[in-house]
Amino acid sequence: MVVDDMYAKAVKSLWRGKCTVTVCSNSATDENTGRTAAVETDICSNEPCRISFDTVSATQPENSAAQAVQSITLFIDRTVTVPPGAKITITQNGMTEVYERSGKPAVYSTHQEIPLAFRGWA
């Protein structure tokens, strides 16, 4: 039997990244126009995490521009609330990337795994 505390410590020892989770809300009203404007709010920052590139495929020949598709998973503490559709800025291995439209978290006893959609030009 694996003790959750020991397992959590082992899993988190692999986390080399830091992330900021940002959500968008329609809570600000422009005083001049009276229109409601979208406002980005950070719900957590500098949170330890790790991203994993589950599959990396070669570009596929298409009639339009080639696209590179990766399946990326964010590993983060289970106590962090990350709503689906959040924008997540991750710095890991000296690289900073912004992922938008996060997926629904799979929550486990020690951590959660969140799919991140990323499609880029080849």
XYZ file of N, CA and C in Angstrom:
366
model
N 0.844 -1.186 0.000
C 0.000 0.000 0.000
C 0.883 1.241 0.000
N 0.549 2.192 -0.845
C 1.300 3.429 -0.948
C 0.680 4.458 -0.004
N 1.502 5.076 0.815
C 1.029 6.124 1.708
C 0.903 7.403 0.896
N -0.277 8.051 0.960
C -0.530 9.240 0.145
C 0.506 10.338 0.359
N 0.906 10.587 1.607
C 1.878 11.651 1.873
C 3.212 11.370 1.196
N 3.654 10.132 1.257
C 4.929 9.773 0.637
C 4.810 9.837 -0.884
N 3.691 9.367 -1.407
C 3.466 9.405 -2.852
C 3.391 10.851 -3.341
N 2.655 11.693 -2.600
C 2.532 13.103 -2.974
C 3.902 13.771 -2.976
N 4.710 13.475 -1.991
C 6.048 14.064 -1.921
C 6.898 13.616 -3.110
N 6.788 12.350 -3.496
C 7.541 11.836 -4.647
C 7.078 12.493 -5.945
N 5.765 12.621 -6.121
C 5.226 13.238 -7.331
C 5.657 14.701 -7.406
N 5.518 15.421 -6.309
C 5.835 16.845 -6.292
C 7.333 17.117 -6.399
N 8.156 16.126 -6.091
C 9.602 16.327 -6.224
C 10.009 16.482 -7.696
N 9.147 16.076 -8.621
C 9.409 16.201 -10.051
C 8.952 17.543 -10.619
N 8.239 18.315 -9.829
C 7.687 19.569 -10.317
C 8.763 20.639 -10.334
N 9.126 21.080 -11.522
C 10.173 22.082 -11.692
C 9.625 23.404 -12.218
N 8.340 23.441 -12.511
C 7.743 24.633 -13.083
C 6.974 25.455 -12.075
N 6.585 26.634 -12.515
C 5.729 27.534 -11.738
C 4.642 28.037 -12.687
N 3.439 28.209 -12.161
C 2.357 28.663 -13.038
C 1.500 29.730 -12.386
N 0.819 30.473 -13.247
C -0.169 31.461 -12.844
C -1.463 31.102 -13.549
N -2.545 31.015 -12.786
C -3.856 30.686 -13.345
C -4.675 31.968 -13.398
N -5.191 32.271 -14.593
C -5.939 33.506 -14.822
C -7.332 33.164 -15.347
N -8.343 33.825 -14.789
C -9.712 33.658 -15.266
C -10.233 35.003 -15.754
N -11.217 34.939 -16.609
C -11.813 36.141 -17.177
C -13.228 36.294 -16.627
N -13.538 37.496 -16.158
C -14.892 37.742 -15.667
C -15.395 39.056 -16.239
N -16.695 39.179 -16.334
C -17.332 40.395 -16.857
C -17.777 41.260 -15.681
N -16.805 41.738 -14.905
C -17.182 42.453 -13.697
C -16.872 43.940 -13.709
N -16.197 44.423 -14.720
C -15.853 45.846 -14.747
C -16.777 46.592 -15.702
N -17.245 47.729 -15.267
C -18.099 48.556 -16.103
C -17.348 49.828 -16.460
N -17.279 50.127 -17.743
C -16.631 51.346 -18.223
C -17.535 52.521 -17.872
N -17.018 53.465 -17.105
C -17.825 54.599 -16.651
C -18.262 55.503 -17.798
N -17.459 55.573 -18.854
C -17.787 56.457 -19.983
C -18.871 55.881 -20.878
N -18.821 54.571 -21.116
C -19.763 53.961 -22.058
C -20.871 53.174 -21.370
N -20.641 52.756 -20.125
C -21.623 51.937 -19.416
C -21.575 50.473 -19.810
N -20.633 50.115 -20.665
C -20.509 48.729 -21.104
C -19.726 47.896 -20.092
N -20.111 46.653 -19.994
C -19.386 45.725 -19.141
C -18.191 45.185 -19.907
N -17.040 45.234 -19.291
C -15.809 44.796 -19.951
C -15.260 43.559 -19.253
N -14.607 42.732 -20.039
C -13.974 41.535 -19.481
C -12.702 41.930 -18.744
N -12.505 41.328 -17.583
C -11.336 41.621 -16.771
C -10.645 40.303 -16.439
N -9.334 40.247 -16.666
C -8.565 39.055 -16.296
C -8.100 39.193 -14.856
N -8.279 38.115 -14.089
C -7.885 38.098 -12.685
C -7.070 36.853 -12.413
N -5.910 37.012 -11.790
C -5.088 35.869 -11.395
C -5.673 35.270 -10.128
N -5.995 33.965 -10.175
C -6.532 33.314 -8.981
C -5.438 32.613 -8.189
N -4.292 32.396 -8.819
C -3.108 31.927 -8.094
C -1.895 32.250 -8.942
N -0.749 32.430 -8.288
C 0.465 32.724 -9.030
C 1.649 32.060 -8.347
N 2.666 31.795 -9.149
C 3.894 31.170 -8.671
C 3.628 29.808 -8.016
N 2.651 29.088 -8.529
C 2.253 27.783 -7.983
C 3.147 26.692 -8.574
N 3.752 25.837 -7.740
C 4.576 24.742 -8.267
C 3.753 23.806 -9.144
N 4.347 23.368 -10.245
C 3.633 22.503 -11.180
C 4.635 21.799 -12.090
N 4.101 21.012 -13.005
C 4.912 20.378 -14.041
C 4.022 20.180 -15.258
N 4.579 20.425 -16.438
C 3.855 20.080 -17.646
C 4.535 18.882 -18.281
N 3.730 18.045 -18.857
C 4.225 16.840 -19.509
C 3.667 16.819 -20.927
N 4.546 16.546 -21.872
C 4.138 16.438 -23.264
C 3.857 14.966 -23.535
N 2.575 14.599 -23.450
C 2.169 13.195 -23.543
C 2.508 12.575 -24.891
N 2.172 13.261 -25.962
C 2.505 12.766 -27.291
C 2.948 13.942 -28.132
N 3.965 13.736 -28.878
C 4.432 14.755 -29.801
C 4.471 14.105 -31.166
N 3.630 14.600 -32.068
C 3.554 13.984 -33.384
C 4.185 14.901 -34.431
N 4.606 14.300 -35.502
C 5.149 15.076 -36.620
C 4.011 15.828 -37.296
N 4.341 16.841 -38.045
C 3.300 17.571 -38.751
C 2.672 16.678 -39.811
N 1.421 16.921 -40.056
C 0.670 16.130 -41.029
C 0.520 16.918 -42.318
N 0.687 16.269 -43.474
C 0.487 16.996 -44.733
C -0.991 17.338 -44.909
N -1.250 18.573 -45.256
C -2.612 19.036 -45.467
C -2.615 19.986 -46.649
N -3.811 20.352 -47.091
C -3.932 21.300 -48.184
C -3.599 22.719 -47.733
N -3.738 22.980 -46.444
C -3.418 24.302 -45.909
C -2.085 24.214 -45.158
N -1.794 25.187 -44.333
C -0.542 25.198 -43.578
C -0.493 23.988 -42.648
N 0.687 23.415 -42.513
C 0.861 22.251 -41.642
C 0.679 22.666 -40.187
N 0.121 21.781 -39.389
C -0.074 22.065 -37.975
C 0.654 21.017 -37.143
N 1.299 21.480 -36.082
C 1.919 20.580 -35.121
C 0.961 20.448 -33.946
N 0.666 19.238 -33.528
C -0.285 19.005 -32.450
C 0.415 18.278 -31.317
N 0.265 18.800 -30.100
C 0.833 18.160 -28.924
C -0.264 17.962 -27.898
N -0.134 16.891 -27.131
C -1.034 16.647 -26.016
C -0.256 16.995 -24.751
N -0.691 18.029 -24.055
C 0.044 18.549 -22.909
C -0.819 18.420 -21.662
N -0.198 17.948 -20.572
C -0.897 17.782 -19.305
C -0.192 18.586 -18.229
N -0.970 19.330 -17.449
C -0.452 20.088 -16.319
C -0.686 19.276 -15.047
N 0.372 19.088 -14.270
C 0.286 18.445 -12.963
C 0.402 19.543 -11.915
N -0.570 19.622 -11.016
C -0.603 20.688 -10.014
C -1.280 20.158 -8.755
N -1.044 20.811 -7.628
C -1.623 20.383 -6.355
C -3.143 20.341 -6.438
N -3.718 19.384 -5.761
C -5.172 19.199 -5.849
C -5.955 20.312 -5.163
N -5.307 21.089 -4.312
C -6.002 22.159 -3.595
C -6.161 23.427 -4.430
N -5.473 23.502 -5.566
C -5.564 24.674 -6.434
C -6.806 24.555 -7.310
N -7.636 25.580 -7.304
C -8.842 25.576 -8.127
C -8.504 26.107 -9.514
N -8.673 25.243 -10.513
C -8.430 25.636 -11.902
C -9.699 25.333 -12.697
N -10.523 26.352 -12.939
C -11.756 26.097 -13.674
C -11.475 25.806 -15.148
N -12.294 24.964 -15.768
C -12.129 24.740 -17.211
C -12.209 26.061 -17.958
N -11.349 26.215 -18.948
C -11.333 27.432 -19.738
C -10.385 28.497 -19.227
N -9.664 28.210 -18.145
C -8.735 29.192 -17.582
C -7.515 29.355 -18.478
N -6.869 30.510 -18.354
C -5.600 30.756 -19.025
C -4.500 30.443 -18.015
N -3.518 29.646 -18.429
C -2.451 29.237 -17.522
C -1.114 29.607 -18.147
N -0.334 30.381 -17.411
C 1.005 30.770 -17.842
C 1.996 29.921 -17.059
N 2.816 29.143 -17.784
C 3.728 28.198 -17.139
C 5.164 28.508 -17.528
N 6.035 28.540 -16.520
C 7.468 28.658 -16.754
C 8.104 27.376 -16.258
N 8.769 26.674 -17.170
C 9.439 25.409 -16.840
C 10.631 25.256 -17.771
N 11.740 24.823 -17.229
C 12.969 24.611 -18.003
C 13.396 25.862 -18.777
N 13.216 27.028 -18.165
C 13.648 28.272 -18.780
C 12.746 28.796 -19.878
N 11.625 28.151 -20.119
C 10.684 28.567 -21.170
C 9.364 28.969 -20.515
N 8.766 30.030 -21.022
C 7.455 30.464 -20.550
C 6.465 30.351 -21.695
N 5.357 29.665 -21.441
C 4.300 29.479 -22.439
C 2.958 29.842 -21.816
N 2.062 30.343 -22.633
C 0.707 30.657 -22.189
C -0.244 29.684 -22.874
N -1.037 28.991 -22.082
C -2.024 28.042 -22.589
C -3.401 28.581 -22.243
N -4.290 28.584 -23.222
C -5.638 29.065 -22.993
C -6.619 27.907 -23.118
N -7.772 28.079 -22.533
C -8.842 27.085 -22.603
C -8.417 25.753 -21.972
N -8.009 25.794 -20.697
C -7.646 24.563 -20.007
C -8.852 23.628 -19.956
N -8.566 22.329 -19.861
C -9.628 21.329 -19.811
C -10.131 21.093 -18.399
N -11.013 20.119 -18.277
C -11.575 19.770 -16.972
C -10.544 18.948 -16.190
N -10.259 19.325 -14.942
C -9.233 18.622 -14.165
C -9.661 17.204 -13.789
N -8.681 16.298 -13.806
C -8.860 14.962 -13.245
C -8.188 15.020 -11.879
N -8.982 14.955 -10.812
C -8.465 15.139 -9.463
C -8.196 13.786 -8.818
N -6.969 13.637 -8.311
C -6.546 12.420 -7.624
C -6.278 12.746 -6.161
N -5.933 11.749 -5.370
C -5.747 11.961 -3.934
C -4.558 12.861 -3.619
N -3.580 12.950 -4.512
C -2.377 13.721 -4.229
C -2.158 14.909 -5.163
N -2.817 14.940 -6.308
C -2.603 15.992 -7.290
C -3.772 16.006 -8.264
N -3.724 16.920 -9.209
C -4.705 16.925 -10.296
C -3.976 17.071 -11.621
N -4.583 16.538 -12.650
C -4.026 16.597 -13.991
C -5.017 17.334 -14.880
N -4.503 18.350 -15.580
C -5.362 19.205 -16.384
C -4.856 19.198 -17.821
N -5.695 18.785 -18.772
C -5.269 18.835 -20.174
C -5.212 20.276 -20.662
N -4.157 20.564 -21.402
C -3.988 21.902 -21.975
C -4.001 21.774 -23.488
N -4.832 22.571 -24.123
C -4.924 22.531 -25.583
C -3.875 23.459 -26.160
N -3.110 22.946 -27.107
C -2.124 23.778 -27.774
C -2.039 23.340 -29.223
N -2.241 24.275 -30.112
C -2.081 24.012 -31.537
C -1.238 25.153 -32.071
N -0.151 24.800 -32.696
C 0.731 25.844 -33.189
C 1.077 25.620 -34.647
N 1.561 26.654 -35.278
C 1.992 26.544 -36.669
C 3.304 25.823 -36.717
N 3.473 24.980 -37.719
C 4.743 24.269 -37.891
C 5.715 25.154 -38.637
